Coordinates of C-alpha atoms and ligand atoms in Angstrom, one line a residue:
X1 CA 19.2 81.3 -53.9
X2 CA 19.2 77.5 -54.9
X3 CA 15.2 77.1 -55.5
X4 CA 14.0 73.2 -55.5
X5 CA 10.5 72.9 -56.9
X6 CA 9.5 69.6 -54.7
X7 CA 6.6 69.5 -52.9
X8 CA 8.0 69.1 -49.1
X9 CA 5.2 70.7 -47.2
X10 CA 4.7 69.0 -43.9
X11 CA 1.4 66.4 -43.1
X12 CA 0.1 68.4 -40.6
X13 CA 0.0 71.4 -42.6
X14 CA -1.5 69.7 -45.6
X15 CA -4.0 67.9 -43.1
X16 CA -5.0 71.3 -41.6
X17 CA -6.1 72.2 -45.2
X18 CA -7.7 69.3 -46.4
X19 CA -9.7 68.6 -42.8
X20 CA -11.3 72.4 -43.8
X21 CA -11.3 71.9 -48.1
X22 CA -13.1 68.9 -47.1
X23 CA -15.8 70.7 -45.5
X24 CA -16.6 72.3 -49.3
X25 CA -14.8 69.9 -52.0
X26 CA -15.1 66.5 -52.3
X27 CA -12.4 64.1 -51.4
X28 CA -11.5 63.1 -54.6
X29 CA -11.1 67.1 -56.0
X30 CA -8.3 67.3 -53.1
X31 CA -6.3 64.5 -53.9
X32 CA -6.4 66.5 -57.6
X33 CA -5.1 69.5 -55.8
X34 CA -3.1 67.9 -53.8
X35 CA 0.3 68.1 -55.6
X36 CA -0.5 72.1 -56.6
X37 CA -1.1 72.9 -53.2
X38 CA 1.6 71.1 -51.9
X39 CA 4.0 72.8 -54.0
X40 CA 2.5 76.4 -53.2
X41 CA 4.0 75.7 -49.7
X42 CA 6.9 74.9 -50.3
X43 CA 7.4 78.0 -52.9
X44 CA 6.4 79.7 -50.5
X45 CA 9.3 78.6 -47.9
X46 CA 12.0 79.2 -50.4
X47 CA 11.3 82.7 -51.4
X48 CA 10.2 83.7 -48.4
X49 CA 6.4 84.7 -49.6
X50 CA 3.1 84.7 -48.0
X51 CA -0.2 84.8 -50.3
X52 CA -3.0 87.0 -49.1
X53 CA -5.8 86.3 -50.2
X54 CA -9.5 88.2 -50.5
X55 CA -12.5 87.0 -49.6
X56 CA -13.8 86.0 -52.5
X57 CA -11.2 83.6 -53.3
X58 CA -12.3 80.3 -54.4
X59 CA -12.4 78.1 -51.3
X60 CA -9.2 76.0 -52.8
X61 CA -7.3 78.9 -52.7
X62 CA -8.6 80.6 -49.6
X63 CA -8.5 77.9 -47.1
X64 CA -5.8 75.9 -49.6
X65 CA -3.3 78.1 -50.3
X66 CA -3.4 81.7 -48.4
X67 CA -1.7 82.6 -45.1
X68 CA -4.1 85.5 -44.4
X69 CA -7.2 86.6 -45.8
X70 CA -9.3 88.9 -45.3
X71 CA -11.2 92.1 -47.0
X72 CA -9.6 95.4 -48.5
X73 CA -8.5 96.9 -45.4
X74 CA -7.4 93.4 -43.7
X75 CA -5.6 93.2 -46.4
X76 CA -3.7 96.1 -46.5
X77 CA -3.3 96.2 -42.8
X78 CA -1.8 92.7 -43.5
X79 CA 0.9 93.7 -45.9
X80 CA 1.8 96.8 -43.5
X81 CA 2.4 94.5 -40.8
X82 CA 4.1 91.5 -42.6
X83 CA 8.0 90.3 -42.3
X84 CA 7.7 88.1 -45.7
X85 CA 10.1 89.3 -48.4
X86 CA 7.4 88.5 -51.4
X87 CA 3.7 89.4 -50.7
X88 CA 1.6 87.4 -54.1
X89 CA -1.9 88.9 -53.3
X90 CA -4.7 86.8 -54.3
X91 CA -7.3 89.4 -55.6
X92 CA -7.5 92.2 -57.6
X93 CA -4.8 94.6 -59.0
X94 CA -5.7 97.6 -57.2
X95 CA -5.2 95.3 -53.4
X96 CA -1.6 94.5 -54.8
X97 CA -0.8 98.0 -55.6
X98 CA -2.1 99.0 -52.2
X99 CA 0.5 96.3 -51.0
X100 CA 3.0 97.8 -53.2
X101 CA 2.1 101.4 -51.7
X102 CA 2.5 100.5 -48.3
X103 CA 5.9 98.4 -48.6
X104 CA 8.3 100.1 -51.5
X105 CA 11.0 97.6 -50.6
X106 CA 8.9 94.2 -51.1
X107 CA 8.3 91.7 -53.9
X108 CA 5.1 92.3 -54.7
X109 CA 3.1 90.1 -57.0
X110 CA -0.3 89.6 -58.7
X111 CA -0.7 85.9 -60.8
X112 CA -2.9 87.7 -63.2
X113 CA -2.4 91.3 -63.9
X114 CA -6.0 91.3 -65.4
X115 CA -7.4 91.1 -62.7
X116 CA -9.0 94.2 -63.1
X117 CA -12.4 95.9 -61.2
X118 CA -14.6 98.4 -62.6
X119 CA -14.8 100.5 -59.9
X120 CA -11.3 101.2 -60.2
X121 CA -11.8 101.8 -64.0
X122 CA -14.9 104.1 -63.0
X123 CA -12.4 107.9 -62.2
X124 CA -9.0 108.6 -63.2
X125 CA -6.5 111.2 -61.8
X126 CA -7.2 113.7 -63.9
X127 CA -11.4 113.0 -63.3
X128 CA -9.8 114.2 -59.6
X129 CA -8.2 117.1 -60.5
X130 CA -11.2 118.5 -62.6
X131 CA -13.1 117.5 -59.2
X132 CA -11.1 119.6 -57.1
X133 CA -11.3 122.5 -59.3
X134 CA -14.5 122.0 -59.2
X135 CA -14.8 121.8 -55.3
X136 CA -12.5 124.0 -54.2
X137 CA -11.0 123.1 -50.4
X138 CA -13.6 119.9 -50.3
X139 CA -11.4 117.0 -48.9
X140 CA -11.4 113.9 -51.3
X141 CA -12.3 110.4 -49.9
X142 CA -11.2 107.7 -51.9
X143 CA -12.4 104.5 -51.9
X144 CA -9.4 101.4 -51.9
X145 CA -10.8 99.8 -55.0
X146 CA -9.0 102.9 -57.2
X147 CA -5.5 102.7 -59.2
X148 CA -2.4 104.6 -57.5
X149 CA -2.6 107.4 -59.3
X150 CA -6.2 108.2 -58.2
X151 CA -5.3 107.3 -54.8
X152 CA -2.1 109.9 -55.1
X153 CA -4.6 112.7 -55.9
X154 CA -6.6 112.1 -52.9
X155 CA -6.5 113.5 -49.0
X156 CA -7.9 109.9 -47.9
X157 CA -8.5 106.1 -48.4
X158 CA -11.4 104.3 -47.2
X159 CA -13.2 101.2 -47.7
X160 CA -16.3 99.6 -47.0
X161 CA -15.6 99.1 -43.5
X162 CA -14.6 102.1 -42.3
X163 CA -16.3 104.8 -45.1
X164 CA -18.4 105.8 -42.1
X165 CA -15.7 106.9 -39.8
X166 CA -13.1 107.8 -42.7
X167 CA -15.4 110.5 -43.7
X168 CA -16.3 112.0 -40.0
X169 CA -12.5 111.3 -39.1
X170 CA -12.4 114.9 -41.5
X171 CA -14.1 117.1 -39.1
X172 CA -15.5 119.1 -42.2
X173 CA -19.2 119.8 -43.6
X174 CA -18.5 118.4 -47.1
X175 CA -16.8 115.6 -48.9
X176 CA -15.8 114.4 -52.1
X177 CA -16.3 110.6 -52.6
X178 CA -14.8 108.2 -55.3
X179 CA -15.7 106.2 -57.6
X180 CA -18.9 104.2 -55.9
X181 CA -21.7 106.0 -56.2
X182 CA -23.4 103.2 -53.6
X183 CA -21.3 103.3 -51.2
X184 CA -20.9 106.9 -51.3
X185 CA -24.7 106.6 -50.9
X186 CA -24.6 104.7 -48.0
X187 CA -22.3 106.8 -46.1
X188 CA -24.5 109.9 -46.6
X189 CA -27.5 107.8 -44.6
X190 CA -25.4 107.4 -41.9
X191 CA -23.6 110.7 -41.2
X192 CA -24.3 114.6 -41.5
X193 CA -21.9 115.4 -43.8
X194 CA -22.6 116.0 -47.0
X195 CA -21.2 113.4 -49.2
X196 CA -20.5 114.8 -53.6
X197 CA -21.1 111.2 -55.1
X198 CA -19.4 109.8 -58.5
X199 CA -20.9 107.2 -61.0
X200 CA -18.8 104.3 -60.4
X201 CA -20.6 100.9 -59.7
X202 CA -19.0 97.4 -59.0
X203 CA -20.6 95.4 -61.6
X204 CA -21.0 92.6 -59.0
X205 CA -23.0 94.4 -56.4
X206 CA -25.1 96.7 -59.3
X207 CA -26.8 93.2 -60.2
X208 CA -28.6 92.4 -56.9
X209 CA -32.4 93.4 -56.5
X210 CA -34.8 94.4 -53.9
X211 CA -37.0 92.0 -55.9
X212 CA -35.0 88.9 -55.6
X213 CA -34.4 89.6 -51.8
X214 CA -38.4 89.9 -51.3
X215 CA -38.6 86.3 -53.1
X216 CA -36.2 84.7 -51.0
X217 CA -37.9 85.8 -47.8
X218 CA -41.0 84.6 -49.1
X219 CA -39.6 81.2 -49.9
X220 CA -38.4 81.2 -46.7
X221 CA -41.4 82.1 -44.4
X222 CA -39.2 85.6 -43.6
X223 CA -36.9 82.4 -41.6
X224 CA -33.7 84.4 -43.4
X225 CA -31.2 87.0 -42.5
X226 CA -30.0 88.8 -45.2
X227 CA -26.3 90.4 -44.8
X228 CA -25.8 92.8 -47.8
X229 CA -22.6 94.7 -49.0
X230 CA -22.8 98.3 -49.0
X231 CA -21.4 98.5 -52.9
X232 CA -25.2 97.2 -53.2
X233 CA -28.1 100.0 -54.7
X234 CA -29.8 101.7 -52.1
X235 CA -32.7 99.6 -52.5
X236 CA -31.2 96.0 -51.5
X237 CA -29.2 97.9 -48.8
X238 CA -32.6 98.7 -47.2
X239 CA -34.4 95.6 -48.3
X240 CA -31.3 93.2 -45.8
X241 CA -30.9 93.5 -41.9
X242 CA -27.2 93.7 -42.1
X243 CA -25.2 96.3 -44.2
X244 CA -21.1 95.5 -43.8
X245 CA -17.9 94.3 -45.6
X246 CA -16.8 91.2 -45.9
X247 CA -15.0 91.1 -42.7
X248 CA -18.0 93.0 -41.5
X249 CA -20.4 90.1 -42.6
X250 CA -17.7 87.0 -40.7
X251 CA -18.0 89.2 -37.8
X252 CA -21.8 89.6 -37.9
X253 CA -22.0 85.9 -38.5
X254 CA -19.9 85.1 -35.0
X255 CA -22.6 87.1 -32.8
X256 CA -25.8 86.3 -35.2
X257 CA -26.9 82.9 -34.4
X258 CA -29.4 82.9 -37.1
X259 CA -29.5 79.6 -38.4
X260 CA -30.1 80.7 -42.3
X261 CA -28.5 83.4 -44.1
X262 CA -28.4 85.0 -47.4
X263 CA -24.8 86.8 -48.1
X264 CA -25.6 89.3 -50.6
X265 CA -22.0 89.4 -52.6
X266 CA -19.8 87.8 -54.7
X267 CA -20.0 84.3 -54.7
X268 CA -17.0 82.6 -53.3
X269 CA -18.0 84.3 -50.1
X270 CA -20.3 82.2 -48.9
X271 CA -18.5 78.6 -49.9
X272 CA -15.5 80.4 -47.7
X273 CA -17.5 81.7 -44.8
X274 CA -19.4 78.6 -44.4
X275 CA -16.1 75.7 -43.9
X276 CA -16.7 77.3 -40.4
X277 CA -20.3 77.0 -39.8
X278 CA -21.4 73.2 -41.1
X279 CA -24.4 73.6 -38.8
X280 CA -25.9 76.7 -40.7
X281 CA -27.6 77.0 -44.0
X282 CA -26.1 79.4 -46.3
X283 CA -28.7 80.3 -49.4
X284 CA -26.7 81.8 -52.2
X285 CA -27.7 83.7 -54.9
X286 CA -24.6 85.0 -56.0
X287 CA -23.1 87.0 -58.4
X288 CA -19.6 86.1 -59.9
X289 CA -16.8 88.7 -60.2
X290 CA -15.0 87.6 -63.4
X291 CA -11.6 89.8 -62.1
X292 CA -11.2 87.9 -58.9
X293 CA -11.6 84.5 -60.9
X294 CA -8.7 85.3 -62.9
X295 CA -6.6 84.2 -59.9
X296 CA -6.2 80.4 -60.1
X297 CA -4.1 78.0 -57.7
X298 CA -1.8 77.1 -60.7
X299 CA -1.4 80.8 -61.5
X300 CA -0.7 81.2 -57.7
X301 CA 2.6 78.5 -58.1
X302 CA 3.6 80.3 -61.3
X303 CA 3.6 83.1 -59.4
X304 CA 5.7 82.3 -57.0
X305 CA 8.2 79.8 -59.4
X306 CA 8.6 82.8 -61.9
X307 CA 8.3 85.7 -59.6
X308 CA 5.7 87.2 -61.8
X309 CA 3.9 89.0 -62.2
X310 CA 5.6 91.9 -60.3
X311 CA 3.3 94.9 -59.6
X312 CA 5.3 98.8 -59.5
X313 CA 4.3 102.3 -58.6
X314 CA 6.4 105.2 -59.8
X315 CA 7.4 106.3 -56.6
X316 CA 6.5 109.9 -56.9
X317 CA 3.1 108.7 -57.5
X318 CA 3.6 105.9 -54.4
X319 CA 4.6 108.6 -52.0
X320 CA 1.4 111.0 -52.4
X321 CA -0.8 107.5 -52.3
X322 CA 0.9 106.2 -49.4
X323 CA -0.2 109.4 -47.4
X324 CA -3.9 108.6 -48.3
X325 CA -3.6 104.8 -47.7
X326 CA -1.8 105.4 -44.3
X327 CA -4.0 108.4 -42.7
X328 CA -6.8 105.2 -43.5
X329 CA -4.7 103.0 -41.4
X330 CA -4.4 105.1 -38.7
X331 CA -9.0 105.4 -38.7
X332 CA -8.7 101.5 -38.7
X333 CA -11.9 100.0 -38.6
X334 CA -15.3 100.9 -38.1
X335 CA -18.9 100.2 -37.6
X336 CA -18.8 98.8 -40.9
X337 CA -17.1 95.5 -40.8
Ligands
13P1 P1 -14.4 94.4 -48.9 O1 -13.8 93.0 -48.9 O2 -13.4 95.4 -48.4 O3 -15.7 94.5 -48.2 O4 -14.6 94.9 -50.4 C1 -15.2 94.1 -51.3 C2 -14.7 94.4 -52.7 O5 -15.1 95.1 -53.4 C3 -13.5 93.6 -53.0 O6 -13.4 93.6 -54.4
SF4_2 FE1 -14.3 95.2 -58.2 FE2 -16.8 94.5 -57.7 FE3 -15.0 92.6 -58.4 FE4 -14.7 93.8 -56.0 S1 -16.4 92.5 -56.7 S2 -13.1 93.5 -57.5 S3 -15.5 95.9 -56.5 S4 -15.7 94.3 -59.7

């Protein structure tokens, strides 16, 4: 394929971006990104790629550069769905792999294999084994944000918004749930069945306080809704008025009018989530997540230019994890998000 690295991307495409970047960046910062951006596009046309992007994206690369975004399972149910030869996921490691899992024939790339998470460091295939030995005949829920191998040794994926219905989807008294202990948490409040929790924690979501809540209501004159992420401790989940994903929090947001919130997650969430409501007040007290920074929009054209860097499965292990990512697909979505 002859590749030509001009920027050609169309004016009304570019326009479309910088009418919402200009809604979060000043004008001067576009005309930097300008050229970057513009070549993304045009990348993207010659090898045939899209760039999903998560939520927490910086806002130049989630309104900028991506063709879909999302959280976890949008994600995933993104790269199921999509006809693009090269899927470069803006996010973490384990979302590409996912992507890799669910298309075996596709390009897919990360633009920073560090990109790491440490719930996905937090249990390892052999941690699932020992589990099972351990539990004999208890079904294994496994949360996205795991490598492929863990995800290969499970019965089922989840994520955070559809844990709930993932688990009951079972029809079973008992459950094993990996890695986040929080999460795992929350699902046992809102179901009977009895959930065996593990010790991993995002070390995003382990930061926020009950405390810190209480003292932004107060500065606030209770005026506040507070939208938290279930990967939160127990604590902040029941300190906020709305527990969800990502995806779960955009959709609360349509039907909430509430004219002040608090996100409590990562921090690019809220510079994304609020290009679409100018008329709203978003307070943030965030907290970073050093793995999705990694991904930068000049790492995103390398990407694309080099076709690097190209995430693989061994595809004994894909197969098993493709079982446990698809029987998620088919739950879909739940209460959560
Ligand atoms: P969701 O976007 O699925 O809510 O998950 C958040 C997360 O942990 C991504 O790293
Ligand atoms: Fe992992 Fe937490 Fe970062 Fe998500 S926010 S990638 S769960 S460390």
């Amino acid at each position: 394929m002859a590749l030509d690295s001009s920027p050609t991307m169309t004016l009304p495409d570019l326009e479309a971006r910088r009418e919402r970047l200009l809604r979060v960046l000043p004008e001067a910062e576009w005309e930097l990104l300008r050229p970057t951006l513009a070549a993304i596009e045009d990348w993207k046309r010659q090898r045939n790629a899209i760039v999903l992007a998560h939520n927490y994206q910086t806002p130049e690369i989630f309104h900028g550069a991506a063709d879909l975004t999302g959280d976890s399972l949008a994600l995933a149910q993104q790269a199921a769905a999509t006809d693009a030869e090269v899927i470069v996921l803006a996010g973490v490691h384990f979302m590409a792999e996912t992507a890799k899992i669910i298309n075996p024939a596709k390009t897919v790339l990360i633009p920073d294999p560090a990109a790491g998470c440490t719930l996905a460091d937090a249990v390892t295939g052999a941690d699932v084994r020992l589990l099972r030995e351990r539990y004999p005949d208890t079904p294994v829920v496994t949360y996205v944000n795991t490598s492929a191998e863990v995800k290969a040794e499970s019965d089922i994926c989840c994520t955070s918004s559809n844990a709930v219905e993932v688990v009951e989807s079972l029809g079973v008294p008992r459950v094993i749930f990996l890695p986040d202990e929080y999460l795992g948490r929350y699902v046992a409040s809102q179901t009977d069945v009895e959930v065996i929790l593990w010790k991993g924690h995002c070390i995003v979501h382990e930061r926020f306080t009950p405390e810190e809540i209480g003292r932004f209501r107060a500065a606030y004159d209770g005026q506040l809704e507070v939208l938290a992420h279930p990967e939160c401790p127990p604590q902040v989940l029941a300190a906020a008025d709305y527990v969800g994903s990502t995806s779960g929090m955009v959709r609360h947001l349509e039907t909430a009018p509430s004219p002040r919130v608090l996100l409590v997650t990562e921090c690019s969430m809220s510079d994304n989530v609020a290009v679409n409501y100018p008329d709203r007040e978003f307070v943030r007290p965030c907290n970073l997540c050093p793995y999705m920074k990694r991904i930068t929009l000049p790492k995103i054209l390398e990407s694309l230019i080099h076709l690097r860097y190209e995430v693989t499965v061994d595809p004994e292990i894909a197969a098993r994890a493709r079982r446990a990512v698809e029987r998620m697909l088919v739950v879909g979505r739940g209460r959560g998000g």
